[in-house]
PDB file of C-alpha atoms and ligand atoms in Angstrom:
ATOM      1  CA  MET A 389      -0.080  -0.279  -0.344  1.00  0.00           C
ATOM      2  CA  LYS A 390       1.629   3.397  -1.248  1.00  0.00           C
ATOM      3  CA  LEU A 391       0.609   7.054  -0.958  1.00  0.00           C
ATOM      4  CA  GLU A 392       0.554   8.029  -5.096  1.00  0.00           C
ATOM      5  CA  GLY A 393       1.868  11.075  -4.259  1.00  0.00           C
ATOM      6  CA  ILE A 394       0.463  14.980  -3.542  1.00  0.00           C
ATOM      7  CA  HIS A 395      -3.564  14.140  -4.448  1.00  0.00           C
ATOM      8  CA  HIS A 396      -4.000  17.980  -4.219  1.00  0.00           C
ATOM      9  CA  VAL A 397      -3.256  21.269  -2.320  1.00  0.00           C
ATOM     10  CA  THR A 398      -5.711  23.713  -0.386  1.00  0.00           C
ATOM     11  CA  CYS A 399      -5.489  27.593   0.049  1.00  0.00           C
ATOM     12  CA  ILE A 400      -7.455  30.251   1.340  1.00  0.00           C
ATOM     13  CA  THR A 401      -8.629  33.575  -0.685  1.00  0.00           C
ATOM     14  CA  GLY A 402     -10.167  36.145  -0.064  1.00  0.00           C
ATOM     15  CA  ASP A 403     -10.613  37.576  -3.469  1.00  0.00           C
ATOM     16  CA  ALA A 404     -11.639  34.944  -6.301  1.00  0.00           C
ATOM     17  CA  PRO A 405     -11.843  36.832  -8.982  1.00  0.00           C
ATOM     18  CA  GLY A 406      -8.081  37.458  -8.908  1.00  0.00           C
ATOM     19  CA  ASN A 407      -7.152  34.013  -8.172  1.00  0.00           C
ATOM     20  CA  LEU A 408      -9.184  33.334 -10.798  1.00  0.00           C
ATOM     21  CA  ASP A 409      -6.926  35.363 -12.989  1.00  0.00           C
ATOM     22  CA  PHE A 410      -3.973  34.643 -11.365  1.00  0.00           C
ATOM     23  CA  TYR A 411      -4.001  30.523 -12.068  1.00  0.00           C
ATOM     24  CA  VAL A 412      -5.662  30.034 -14.684  1.00  0.00           C
ATOM     25  CA  ARG A 413      -5.112  33.385 -17.418  1.00  0.00           C
ATOM     26  CA  VAL A 414      -1.218  33.777 -15.641  1.00  0.00           C
ATOM     27  CA  LEU A 415       0.071  30.179 -14.768  1.00  0.00           C
ATOM     28  CA  GLY A 416      -2.324  28.471 -17.382  1.00  0.00           C
ATOM     29  CA  LEU A 417      -3.819  25.851 -15.099  1.00  0.00           C
ATOM     30  CA  ARG A 418      -7.076  24.815 -16.312  1.00  0.00           C
ATOM     31  CA  LEU A 419     -10.639  25.756 -13.732  1.00  0.00           C
ATOM     32  CA  VAL A 420     -11.574  22.048 -13.614  1.00  0.00           C
ATOM     33  CA  LYS A 421     -14.799  22.364 -10.625  1.00  0.00           C
ATOM     34  CA  LYS A 422     -16.534  25.806  -9.390  1.00  0.00           C
ATOM     35  CA  THR A 423     -18.170  24.668  -6.354  1.00  0.00           C
ATOM     36  CA  VAL A 424     -19.232  25.620  -2.840  1.00  0.00           C
ATOM     37  CA  ASN A 425     -17.784  24.827   0.583  1.00  0.00           C
ATOM     38  CA  GLN A 426     -19.398  21.917   1.976  1.00  0.00           C
ATOM     39  CA  ASP A 427     -19.558  23.512   4.146  1.00  0.00           C
ATOM     40  CA  ASP A 428     -20.034  27.008   3.819  1.00  0.00           C
ATOM     41  CA  PRO A 429     -22.567  26.882   0.678  1.00  0.00           C
ATOM     42  CA  THR A 430     -22.374  30.852   0.354  1.00  0.00           C
ATOM     43  CA  VAL A 431     -17.836  30.862  -0.551  1.00  0.00           C
ATOM     44  CA  TYR A 432     -16.188  29.222  -3.207  1.00  0.00           C
ATOM     45  CA  HIS A 433     -14.399  26.678  -3.541  1.00  0.00           C
ATOM     46  CA  LEU A 434     -12.333  26.834  -6.369  1.00  0.00           C
ATOM     47  CA  PHE A 435     -10.106  23.495  -8.300  1.00  0.00           C
ATOM     48  CA  TYR A 436      -7.899  23.726 -10.701  1.00  0.00           C
ATOM     49  CA  ALA A 437      -5.691  21.435 -12.323  1.00  0.00           C
ATOM     50  CA  ASP A 438      -4.563  20.367 -15.661  1.00  0.00           C
ATOM     51  CA  GLU A 439      -7.099  19.316 -18.858  1.00  0.00           C
ATOM     52  CA  LYS A 440      -8.407  16.098 -17.357  1.00  0.00           C
ATOM     53  CA  GLY A 441      -9.087  17.259 -13.380  1.00  0.00           C
ATOM     54  CA  SER A 442      -5.681  14.932 -12.263  1.00  0.00           C
ATOM     55  CA  ALA A 443      -5.190  14.331  -9.285  1.00  0.00           C
ATOM     56  CA  GLY A 444      -1.633  14.958  -9.036  1.00  0.00           C
ATOM     57  CA  ALA A 445      -1.753  18.786 -10.274  1.00  0.00           C
ATOM     58  CA  ASP A 446      -5.218  19.296  -8.507  1.00  0.00           C
ATOM     59  CA  LEU A 447      -4.779  23.122  -6.231  1.00  0.00           C
ATOM     60  CA  THR A 448      -8.019  24.339  -4.348  1.00  0.00           C
ATOM     61  CA  PHE A 449      -8.886  27.466  -2.391  1.00  0.00           C
ATOM     62  CA  PHE A 450     -11.418  28.241  -0.553  1.00  0.00           C
ATOM     63  CA  GLU A 451     -12.724  31.742  -0.637  1.00  0.00           C
ATOM     64  CA  TYR A 452     -13.717  33.558   2.617  1.00  0.00           C
ATOM     65  CA  PRO A 453     -15.018  37.088   1.065  1.00  0.00           C
ATOM     66  CA  GLY A 454     -12.063  40.397   1.867  1.00  0.00           C
ATOM     67  CA  ALA A 455     -10.471  37.828   3.888  1.00  0.00           C
ATOM     68  CA  ARG A 456      -8.069  39.335   5.892  1.00  0.00           C
ATOM     69  CA  PRO A 457      -4.259  37.897   4.681  1.00  0.00           C
ATOM     70  CA  GLY A 458      -2.413  35.211   6.939  1.00  0.00           C
ATOM     71  CA  ARG A 459       0.859  34.233   7.603  1.00  0.00           C
ATOM     72  CA  ALA A 460       2.319  30.672   7.672  1.00  0.00           C
ATOM     73  CA  GLY A 461       3.813  29.132  10.672  1.00  0.00           C
ATOM     74  CA  ALA A 462       4.954  26.369  11.734  1.00  0.00           C
ATOM     75  CA  GLY A 463       2.803  23.453  11.311  1.00  0.00           C
ATOM     76  CA  MET A 464       1.766  25.135   7.974  1.00  0.00           C
ATOM     77  CA  VAL A 465       3.015  23.938   4.390  1.00  0.00           C
ATOM     78  CA  HIS A 466       4.495  27.625   3.717  1.00  0.00           C
ATOM     79  CA  ARG A 467       5.467  26.871  -0.174  1.00  0.00           C
ATOM     80  CA  ILE A 468       4.184  24.592  -3.407  1.00  0.00           C
ATOM     81  CA  ALA A 469       6.061  23.744  -5.834  1.00  0.00           C
ATOM     82  CA  TRP A 470       5.523  22.499  -9.546  1.00  0.00           C
ATOM     83  CA  ARG A 471       7.265  20.695 -12.139  1.00  0.00           C
ATOM     84  CA  VAL A 472       8.596  22.108 -15.689  1.00  0.00           C
ATOM     85  CA  SER A 473      10.743  20.133 -18.078  1.00  0.00           C
ATOM     86  CA  SER A 474      13.061  22.269 -18.504  1.00  0.00           C
ATOM     87  CA  ASP A 475      15.323  25.358 -18.029  1.00  0.00           C
ATOM     88  CA  ASP A 476      13.874  26.803 -21.230  1.00  0.00           C
ATOM     89  CA  ALA A 477      10.551  26.434 -19.271  1.00  0.00           C
ATOM     90  CA  LEU A 478      12.021  28.247 -16.400  1.00  0.00           C
ATOM     91  CA  ASP A 479      13.339  30.935 -18.605  1.00  0.00           C
ATOM     92  CA  PHE A 480       9.797  31.121 -20.131  1.00  0.00           C
ATOM     93  CA  TRP A 481       8.463  31.247 -16.696  1.00  0.00           C
ATOM     94  CA  ALA A 482      11.131  34.631 -15.724  1.00  0.00           C
ATOM     95  CA  GLY A 483       9.755  36.257 -18.833  1.00  0.00           C
ATOM     96  CA  ARG A 484       6.138  36.003 -18.692  1.00  0.00           C
ATOM     97  CA  LEU A 485       6.016  36.537 -14.918  1.00  0.00           C
ATOM     98  CA  ALA A 486       8.330  39.538 -14.991  1.00  0.00           C
ATOM     99  CA  ASP A 487       5.470  40.761 -17.502  1.00  0.00           C
ATOM    100  CA  GLU A 488       2.858  40.645 -15.555  1.00  0.00           C
ATOM    101  CA  ASP A 489       5.230  42.388 -12.701  1.00  0.00           C
ATOM    102  CA  VAL A 490       5.290  39.275 -10.617  1.00  0.00           C
ATOM    103  CA  ALA A 491       8.939  39.723  -8.483  1.00  0.00           C
ATOM    104  CA  ALA A 492      10.677  35.964  -9.045  1.00  0.00           C
ATOM    105  CA  ASP A 493      13.734  35.380  -8.094  1.00  0.00           C
ATOM    106  CA  SER A 494      15.830  32.320  -9.699  1.00  0.00           C
ATOM    107  CA  ALA A 495      18.462  29.952  -7.825  1.00  0.00           C
ATOM    108  CA  ASP A 496      20.044  26.495  -8.463  1.00  0.00           C
ATOM    109  CA  GLY A 497      17.310  25.602 -11.620  1.00  0.00           C
ATOM    110  CA  ARG A 498      14.340  27.015  -9.601  1.00  0.00           C
ATOM    111  CA  LEU A 499      12.157  29.494  -9.959  1.00  0.00           C
ATOM    112  CA  ARG A 500      10.303  31.779  -6.507  1.00  0.00           C
ATOM    113  CA  PHE A 501       7.508  33.983  -6.903  1.00  0.00           C
ATOM    114  CA  SER A 502       4.618  34.509  -4.890  1.00  0.00           C
ATOM    115  CA  ASP A 503       0.439  34.877  -5.487  1.00  0.00           C
ATOM    116  CA  PRO A 504      -0.691  37.943  -5.357  1.00  0.00           C
ATOM    117  CA  GLU A 505      -2.217  37.215  -1.907  1.00  0.00           C
ATOM    118  CA  GLY A 506       1.351  36.511  -1.160  1.00  0.00           C
ATOM    119  CA  LEU A 507       1.145  32.567  -1.136  1.00  0.00           C
ATOM    120  CA  ALA A 508       4.598  31.312  -1.764  1.00  0.00           C
ATOM    121  CA  LEU A 509       5.027  29.235  -4.594  1.00  0.00           C
ATOM    122  CA  GLU A 510       8.233  27.513  -7.151  1.00  0.00           C
ATOM    123  CA  LEU A 511       9.136  26.094 -10.575  1.00  0.00           C
ATOM    124  CA  ALA A 512      11.424  23.649 -10.103  1.00  0.00           C
ATOM    125  CA  VAL A 513      13.110  21.161 -13.140  1.00  0.00           C
ATOM    126  CA  ALA A 514      12.043  17.465 -12.334  1.00  0.00           C
ATOM    127  CA  GLU A 515      13.811  14.538 -13.336  1.00  0.00           C
ATOM    128  CA  THR A 516      11.043  12.217 -12.780  1.00  0.00           C
ATOM    129  CA  ASP A 517       9.120   9.397 -15.560  1.00  0.00           C
ATOM    130  CA  ASP A 518       5.851  11.083 -14.115  1.00  0.00           C
ATOM    131  CA  GLU A 519       3.213  11.750 -16.499  1.00  0.00           C
ATOM    132  CA  PRO A 520       3.302  15.369 -17.307  1.00  0.00           C
ATOM    133  CA  LEU A 521      -0.067  17.276 -15.954  1.00  0.00           C
ATOM    134  CA  VAL A 522      -0.554  19.860 -18.461  1.00  0.00           C
ATOM    135  CA  ALA A 523      -3.112  22.333 -19.181  1.00  0.00           C
ATOM    136  CA  ASP A 524      -4.079  23.995 -22.303  1.00  0.00           C
ATOM    137  CA  HIS A 525      -3.141  27.748 -22.838  1.00  0.00           C
ATOM    138  CA  PRO A 526      -3.162  29.523 -26.036  1.00  0.00           C
ATOM    139  CA  ASP A 527       0.189  31.533 -25.316  1.00  0.00           C
ATOM    140  CA  ILE A 528       1.574  28.853 -23.064  1.00  0.00           C
ATOM    141  CA  PRO A 529       4.164  26.302 -25.086  1.00  0.00           C
ATOM    142  CA  GLY A 530       2.561  22.389 -23.647  1.00  0.00           C
ATOM    143  CA  GLU A 531       6.376  21.443 -23.828  1.00  0.00           C
ATOM    144  CA  LEU A 532       6.720  24.686 -21.151  1.00  0.00           C
ATOM    145  CA  ALA A 533       3.760  24.495 -19.315  1.00  0.00           C
ATOM    146  CA  LEU A 534       3.560  23.435 -15.472  1.00  0.00           C
ATOM    147  CA  GLN A 535       2.929  19.385 -14.798  1.00  0.00           C
ATOM    148  CA  GLY A 536       1.931  19.048 -11.604  1.00  0.00           C
ATOM    149  CA  PHE A 537       3.019  19.057  -8.180  1.00  0.00           C
ATOM    150  CA  ASP A 538       6.514  19.011  -7.162  1.00  0.00           C
ATOM    151  CA  GLY A 539       5.803  18.992  -3.923  1.00  0.00           C
ATOM    152  CA  VAL A 540       5.523  21.185  -0.639  1.00  0.00           C
ATOM    153  CA  ARG A 541       7.603  22.548   1.815  1.00  0.00           C
ATOM    154  CA  ALA A 542       6.250  23.064   5.543  1.00  0.00           C
ATOM    155  CA  TYR A 543       7.420  24.912   8.765  1.00  0.00           C
ATOM    156  CA  SER A 544       8.358  22.535  11.862  1.00  0.00           C
ATOM    157  CA  LEU A 545       9.643  23.337  14.878  1.00  0.00           C
ATOM    158  CA  ALA A 546      10.969  19.859  15.478  1.00  0.00           C
ATOM    159  CA  PRO A 547      11.188  17.724  11.869  1.00  0.00           C
ATOM    160  CA  ASP A 548      11.857  14.849  14.262  1.00  0.00           C
ATOM    161  CA  ALA A 549       8.651  14.384  15.927  1.00  0.00           C
ATOM    162  CA  SER A 550       6.923  13.083  12.274  1.00  0.00           C
ATOM    163  CA  ARG A 551       9.955  10.949  11.744  1.00  0.00           C
ATOM    164  CA  MET A 552       8.353   8.193  12.761  1.00  0.00           C
ATOM    165  CA  PHE A 553       5.325   8.572  11.793  1.00  0.00           C
ATOM    166  CA  LEU A 554       6.564   9.872   7.858  1.00  0.00           C
ATOM    167  CA  ASP A 555       8.072   7.081   7.753  1.00  0.00           C
ATOM    168  CA  ASN A 556       6.335   3.525  10.004  1.00  0.00           C
ATOM    169  CA  ALA A 557       2.589   5.153   9.282  1.00  0.00           C
ATOM    170  CA  LEU A 558       2.447   6.913   6.019  1.00  0.00           C
ATOM    171  CA  GLY A 559       5.330   4.847   4.183  1.00  0.00           C
ATOM    172  CA  PHE A 560       6.810   8.312   3.059  1.00  0.00           C
ATOM    173  CA  THR A 561      10.388   7.313   1.831  1.00  0.00           C
ATOM    174  CA  ALA A 562      13.006   9.145   4.009  1.00  0.00           C
ATOM    175  CA  ILE A 563      15.815  11.699   1.085  1.00  0.00           C
ATOM    176  CA  ASP A 564      16.881  13.687   3.754  1.00  0.00           C
ATOM    177  CA  PRO A 565      15.589  12.793   7.124  1.00  0.00           C
ATOM    178  CA  PRO A 566      14.288  14.409   9.089  1.00  0.00           C
ATOM    179  CA  ALA A 567      13.857  17.261   6.867  1.00  0.00           C
ATOM    180  CA  GLU A 568      12.651  15.782   3.035  1.00  0.00           C
ATOM    181  CA  TRP A 569      10.792  12.920   2.363  1.00  0.00           C
ATOM    182  CA  GLU A 570       8.879  11.930  -1.074  1.00  0.00           C
ATOM    183  CA  ALA A 571       5.650  10.425  -1.358  1.00  0.00           C
ATOM    184  CA  ARG A 572       5.950   7.992  -4.081  1.00  0.00           C
ATOM    185  CA  GLY A 573       3.359   5.165  -5.570  1.00  0.00           C
ATOM    186  CA  ASP A 574       3.308   3.018  -8.510  1.00  0.00           C
ATOM    187  CA  ARG A 575       1.929   5.859 -10.691  1.00  0.00           C
ATOM    188  CA  ARG A 576       3.324   9.052  -9.345  1.00  0.00           C
ATOM    189  CA  GLY A 577       5.029  11.089  -6.309  1.00  0.00           C
ATOM    190  CA  SER A 578       5.423  14.118  -4.782  1.00  0.00           C
ATOM    191  CA  PHE A 579       8.272  15.894  -2.000  1.00  0.00           C
ATOM    192  CA  TYR A 580       7.630  16.861   1.387  1.00  0.00           C
ATOM    193  CA  GLY A 581      10.328  18.891   3.141  1.00  0.00           C
ATOM    194  CA  TYR A 582      10.303  20.747   6.216  1.00  0.00           C
ATOM    195  CA  ASP A 583      12.114  23.975   6.981  1.00  0.00           C
ATOM    196  CA  PRO A 584      12.365  25.908   9.995  1.00  0.00           C
ATOM    197  CA  ALA A 585       9.558  27.744  11.649  1.00  0.00           C
ATOM    198  CA  PRO A 586       9.726  31.411  11.773  1.00  0.00           C
ATOM    199  CA  PRO A 587       9.374  32.781  15.236  1.00  0.00           C
ATOM    200  CA  GLU A 588       5.894  34.491  14.687  1.00  0.00           C
ATOM    201  CA  ARG A 589       3.072  32.237  14.911  1.00  0.00           C
ATOM    202  CA  GLY A 590       1.235  31.298  12.195  1.00  0.00           C
ATOM    203  CA  VAL A 591      -2.309  33.055  11.033  1.00  0.00           C
ATOM    204  CA  GLY A 592      -4.444  31.192   8.852  1.00  0.00           C
ATOM    205  CA  GLY A 593      -5.700  33.211   6.471  1.00  0.00           C
ATOM    206  CA  ALA A 594      -5.516  34.667   2.417  1.00  0.00           C
ATOM    207  CA  GLY A 595      -2.389  33.395   0.879  1.00  0.00           C
ATOM    208  CA  THR A 596      -1.947  30.478   3.445  1.00  0.00           C
ATOM    209  CA  VAL A 597      -2.194  27.067   2.858  1.00  0.00           C
ATOM    210  CA  HIS A 598      -5.020  25.184   4.402  1.00  0.00           C
ATOM    211  CA  HIS A 599      -3.677  21.570   4.266  1.00  0.00           C
ATOM    212  CA  VAL A 600      -2.257  18.998   2.094  1.00  0.00           C
ATOM    213  CA  ALA A 601      -4.020  15.893   0.568  1.00  0.00           C
ATOM    214  CA  TRP A 602      -2.061  12.689  -0.356  1.00  0.00           C
ATOM    215  CA  ALA A 603      -3.291  10.432  -2.820  1.00  0.00           C
ATOM    216  CA  SER A 604      -4.918   7.104  -1.826  1.00  0.00           C
ATOM    217  CA  ALA A 605      -6.036   3.697  -3.882  1.00  0.00           C
ATOM    218  CA  ILE A 606      -9.823   3.760  -3.985  1.00  0.00           C
ATOM    219  CA  ASP A 607      -9.585   0.198  -2.242  1.00  0.00           C
ATOM    220  CA  ASP A 608      -6.804   1.182  -0.266  1.00  0.00           C
ATOM    221  CA  HIS A 609      -8.670   4.129   1.850  1.00  0.00           C
ATOM    222  CA  GLU A 610     -10.065   2.167   4.993  1.00  0.00           C
ATOM    223  CA  ALA A 611      -7.252   0.886   4.914  1.00  0.00           C
ATOM    224  CA  TRP A 612      -4.986   3.628   5.577  1.00  0.00           C
ATOM    225  CA  ARG A 613      -7.378   4.975   8.468  1.00  0.00           C
ATOM    226  CA  GLU A 614      -7.117   2.097  10.449  1.00  0.00           C
ATOM    227  CA  ARG A 615      -3.392   2.410   9.340  1.00  0.00           C
ATOM    228  CA  VAL A 616      -3.673   6.180  11.011  1.00  0.00           C
ATOM    229  CA  ALA A 617      -5.892   5.722  13.914  1.00  0.00           C
ATOM    230  CA  GLN A 618      -3.522   2.415  15.436  1.00  0.00           C
ATOM    231  CA  THR A 619      -0.766   5.598  15.358  1.00  0.00           C
ATOM    232  CA  GLY A 620      -3.152   7.397  17.394  1.00  0.00           C
ATOM    233  CA  ALA A 621      -3.294  10.028  14.493  1.00  0.00           C
ATOM    234  CA  ASN A 622      -7.215  10.658  15.277  1.00  0.00           C
ATOM    235  CA  PRO A 623      -8.736  10.528  11.737  1.00  0.00           C
ATOM    236  CA  THR A 624     -11.809  11.590  11.286  1.00  0.00           C
ATOM    237  CA  PRO A 625     -14.723   9.390   9.797  1.00  0.00           C
ATOM    238  CA  VAL A 626     -14.457   8.436   5.883  1.00  0.00           C
ATOM    239  CA  ILE A 627     -15.769  11.942   4.496  1.00  0.00           C
ATOM    240  CA  ASP A 628     -17.688  12.224   0.845  1.00  0.00           C
ATOM    241  CA  ARG A 629     -16.667  14.916  -1.092  1.00  0.00           C
ATOM    242  CA  PHE A 630     -18.481  13.723  -3.675  1.00  0.00           C
ATOM    243  CA  TYR A 631     -15.243  13.864  -6.470  1.00  0.00           C
ATOM    244  CA  PHE A 632     -13.070  11.845  -4.302  1.00  0.00           C
ATOM    245  CA  ARG A 633     -13.492  10.263  -0.353  1.00  0.00           C
ATOM    246  CA  SER A 634     -11.799  12.069   2.202  1.00  0.00           C
ATOM    247  CA  ILE A 635      -9.992  11.621   6.029  1.00  0.00           C
ATOM    248  CA  TYR A 636      -7.882  14.536   7.590  1.00  0.00           C
ATOM    249  CA  PHE A 637      -5.481  14.306  10.352  1.00  0.00           C
ATOM    250  CA  ARG A 638      -2.432  16.443  11.943  1.00  0.00           C
ATOM    251  CA  GLU A 639       1.024  14.336  10.990  1.00  0.00           C
ATOM    252  CA  PRO A 640       3.020  15.474  14.391  1.00  0.00           C
ATOM    253  CA  SER A 641       4.336  18.547  12.847  1.00  0.00           C
ATOM    254  CA  GLY A 642       0.622  19.933  13.283  1.00  0.00           C
ATOM    255  CA  VAL A 643      -0.025  20.086   9.095  1.00  0.00           C
ATOM    256  CA  LEU A 644      -2.870  19.167   8.313  1.00  0.00           C
ATOM    257  CA  PHE A 645      -3.177  16.297   6.205  1.00  0.00           C
ATOM    258  CA  GLU A 646      -5.668  14.300   4.713  1.00  0.00           C
ATOM    259  CA  ILE A 647      -5.492  11.408   2.224  1.00  0.00           C
ATOM    260  CA  ALA A 648      -7.567  11.522  -0.443  1.00  0.00           C
ATOM    261  CA  THR A 649      -8.728   8.883  -2.947  1.00  0.00           C
ATOM    262  CA  LEU A 650      -7.850   8.402  -6.494  1.00  0.00           C
ATOM    263  CA  GLY A 651     -11.514   8.954  -8.056  1.00  0.00           C
ATOM    264  CA  PRO A 652     -14.605   8.761  -9.149  1.00  0.00           C
ATOM    265  CA  GLY A 653     -13.074  12.171  -9.790  1.00  0.00           C
ATOM    266  CA  PHE A 654     -14.234  15.385 -11.071  1.00  0.00           C
ATOM    267  CA  ALA A 655     -16.432  13.748 -14.507  1.00  0.00           C
ATOM    268  CA  THR A 656     -18.665  12.303 -12.189  1.00  0.00           C
ATOM    269  CA  ASP A 657     -21.145  15.943 -12.391  1.00  0.00           C
ATOM    270  CA  GLU A 658     -20.276  17.245 -15.768  1.00  0.00           C
ATOM    271  CA  PRO A 659     -18.375  15.930 -18.882  1.00  0.00           C
ATOM    272  CA  LEU A 660     -14.887  16.279 -19.517  1.00  0.00           C
ATOM    273  CA  GLU A 661     -14.876  18.811 -22.304  1.00  0.00           C
ATOM    274  CA  HIS A 662     -17.153  21.566 -19.863  1.00  0.00           C
ATOM    275  CA  LEU A 663     -15.294  20.905 -16.680  1.00  0.00           C
ATOM    276  CA  GLY A 664     -15.676  24.071 -14.397  1.00  0.00           C
ATOM    277  CA  GLU A 665     -18.119  26.574 -16.856  1.00  0.00           C
ATOM    278  CA  ARG A 666     -21.046  25.794 -14.368  1.00  0.00           C
ATOM    279  CA  LEU A 667     -21.078  26.211 -10.761  1.00  0.00           C
ATOM    280  CA  SER A 668     -21.239  22.208  -9.812  1.00  0.00           C
ATOM    281  CA  LEU A 669     -23.384  21.899  -6.293  1.00  0.00           C
ATOM    282  CA  PRO A 670     -23.268  18.872  -4.142  1.00  0.00           C
ATOM    283  CA  PRO A 671     -26.878  16.811  -4.470  1.00  0.00           C
ATOM    284  CA  ASN A 672     -28.190  18.693  -0.836  1.00  0.00           C
ATOM    285  CA  PHE A 673     -27.478  21.992  -2.030  1.00  0.00           C
ATOM    286  CA  GLU A 674     -29.234  21.616  -5.589  1.00  0.00           C
ATOM    287  CA  PRO A 675     -32.694  22.954  -4.503  1.00  0.00           C
ATOM    288  CA  LEU A 676     -31.345  26.247  -3.308  1.00  0.00           C
ATOM    289  CA  ARG A 677     -29.286  26.881  -6.523  1.00  0.00           C
ATOM    290  CA  GLU A 678     -30.827  30.083  -6.795  1.00  0.00           C
ATOM    291  CA  GLN A 679     -30.219  31.885  -4.426  1.00  0.00           C
ATOM    292  CA  VAL A 680     -26.497  30.230  -3.918  1.00  0.00           C
ATOM    293  CA  GLU A 681     -25.522  31.314  -7.648  1.00  0.00           C
ATOM    294  CA  GLN A 682     -27.115  35.485  -5.891  1.00  0.00           C
ATOM    295  CA  THR A 683     -25.055  35.412  -2.808  1.00  0.00           C
ATOM    296  CA  LEU A 684     -21.485  34.454  -4.802  1.00  0.00           C
ATOM    297  CA  THR A 685     -18.808  36.381  -6.209  1.00  0.00           C
ATOM    298  CA  PRO A 686     -19.348  36.696 -10.063  1.00  0.00           C
ATOM    299  CA  LEU A 687     -16.668  35.085 -11.334  1.00  0.00           C
ATOM    300  CA  ALA A 688     -15.297  35.792 -15.265  1.00  0.00           C
ATOM    301  CA  ASN A 689     -13.307  32.976 -16.561  1.00  0.00           C
ATOM    302  CA  PRO A 690      -9.912  34.030 -18.697  1.00  0.00           C
ATOM    303  CA  ARG A 691     -11.273  30.258 -20.857  1.00  0.00           C
ATOM    304  CA  GLU A 692     -14.527  31.914 -22.773  1.00  0.00           C
ATOM    305  CA  THR A 693     -12.099  34.714 -24.246  1.00  0.00           C
ATOM    306  CA  TRP A 694      -9.776  31.871 -25.761  1.00  0.00           C
ATOM    307  CA  ALA A 695     -10.049  30.159 -29.054  1.00  0.00           C
ATOM    308  CA  PRO A 696     -11.526  27.105 -29.279  1.00  0.00           C
ATOM    309  CA  HIS A 697      -9.185  24.747 -29.744  1.00  0.00           C
TER     310      HIS A 697
HETATM  311 ZN1  LIG B1478      -8.331  18.659   0.607  1.00  0.00          ZN
END
């Protein structure tokens, strides 16, 4: 039983229109699902990914309109990295970000920058046989596009505390313990790393990561819950998120983890070619569609203005 790398990363935005513009128009991801927070249907839950809405490329945002900026601290993921194919790709992105007035630093085959709300991002040239998970964009050649997650980095006060858990319970591979790990399954892998935590306490808010989800085969999901429970990490019951099933727990460094199933996926309630175009509602919210749509911030998807491909 192996986790197949990152399933999705979920963050917080106070500005859904600006968020959509940055991740779809600038970074070239596809909006693959526009739905609401299952615990609060007055706000969006936006999902960006590759063209097929694959786990491994899925970045999601809870919208809290006007949310105050947060700050990553101990027990929080503070940086998200995507793979790109080559140094040419890094050069392309350095130019594209400069054109958008996004400050970026380049070093050691990596390009670091932040989203408009201060969420730290990185592009890394990856040597991997994993399938590139790419979205279509009229101004971004496919060979230069983002290819799915490379990994995430978290702040920890005591990464040693997580060592046994990551190794024994989750089956992560130690790359340079206790700080550097990889979660790799048969099809895909992702890195997980710790950096020393800043002295200030972390504050959840706009521009921060809420949790990172790791991918499980559907048939292994209950067994993962059992294994996590045996370590005393106190997982939630299995929650049906409609596009996948989930359990949540905190790993010993305090980072909120989820294990989510590889399926049924985003094409369960709308066709693949029209993912994210219409507001998707869980069945129990469907009778309230009109009210819900009136409450939500209007969003203009940049894709609607692109020529059909
Ligand atoms: Zn999640």
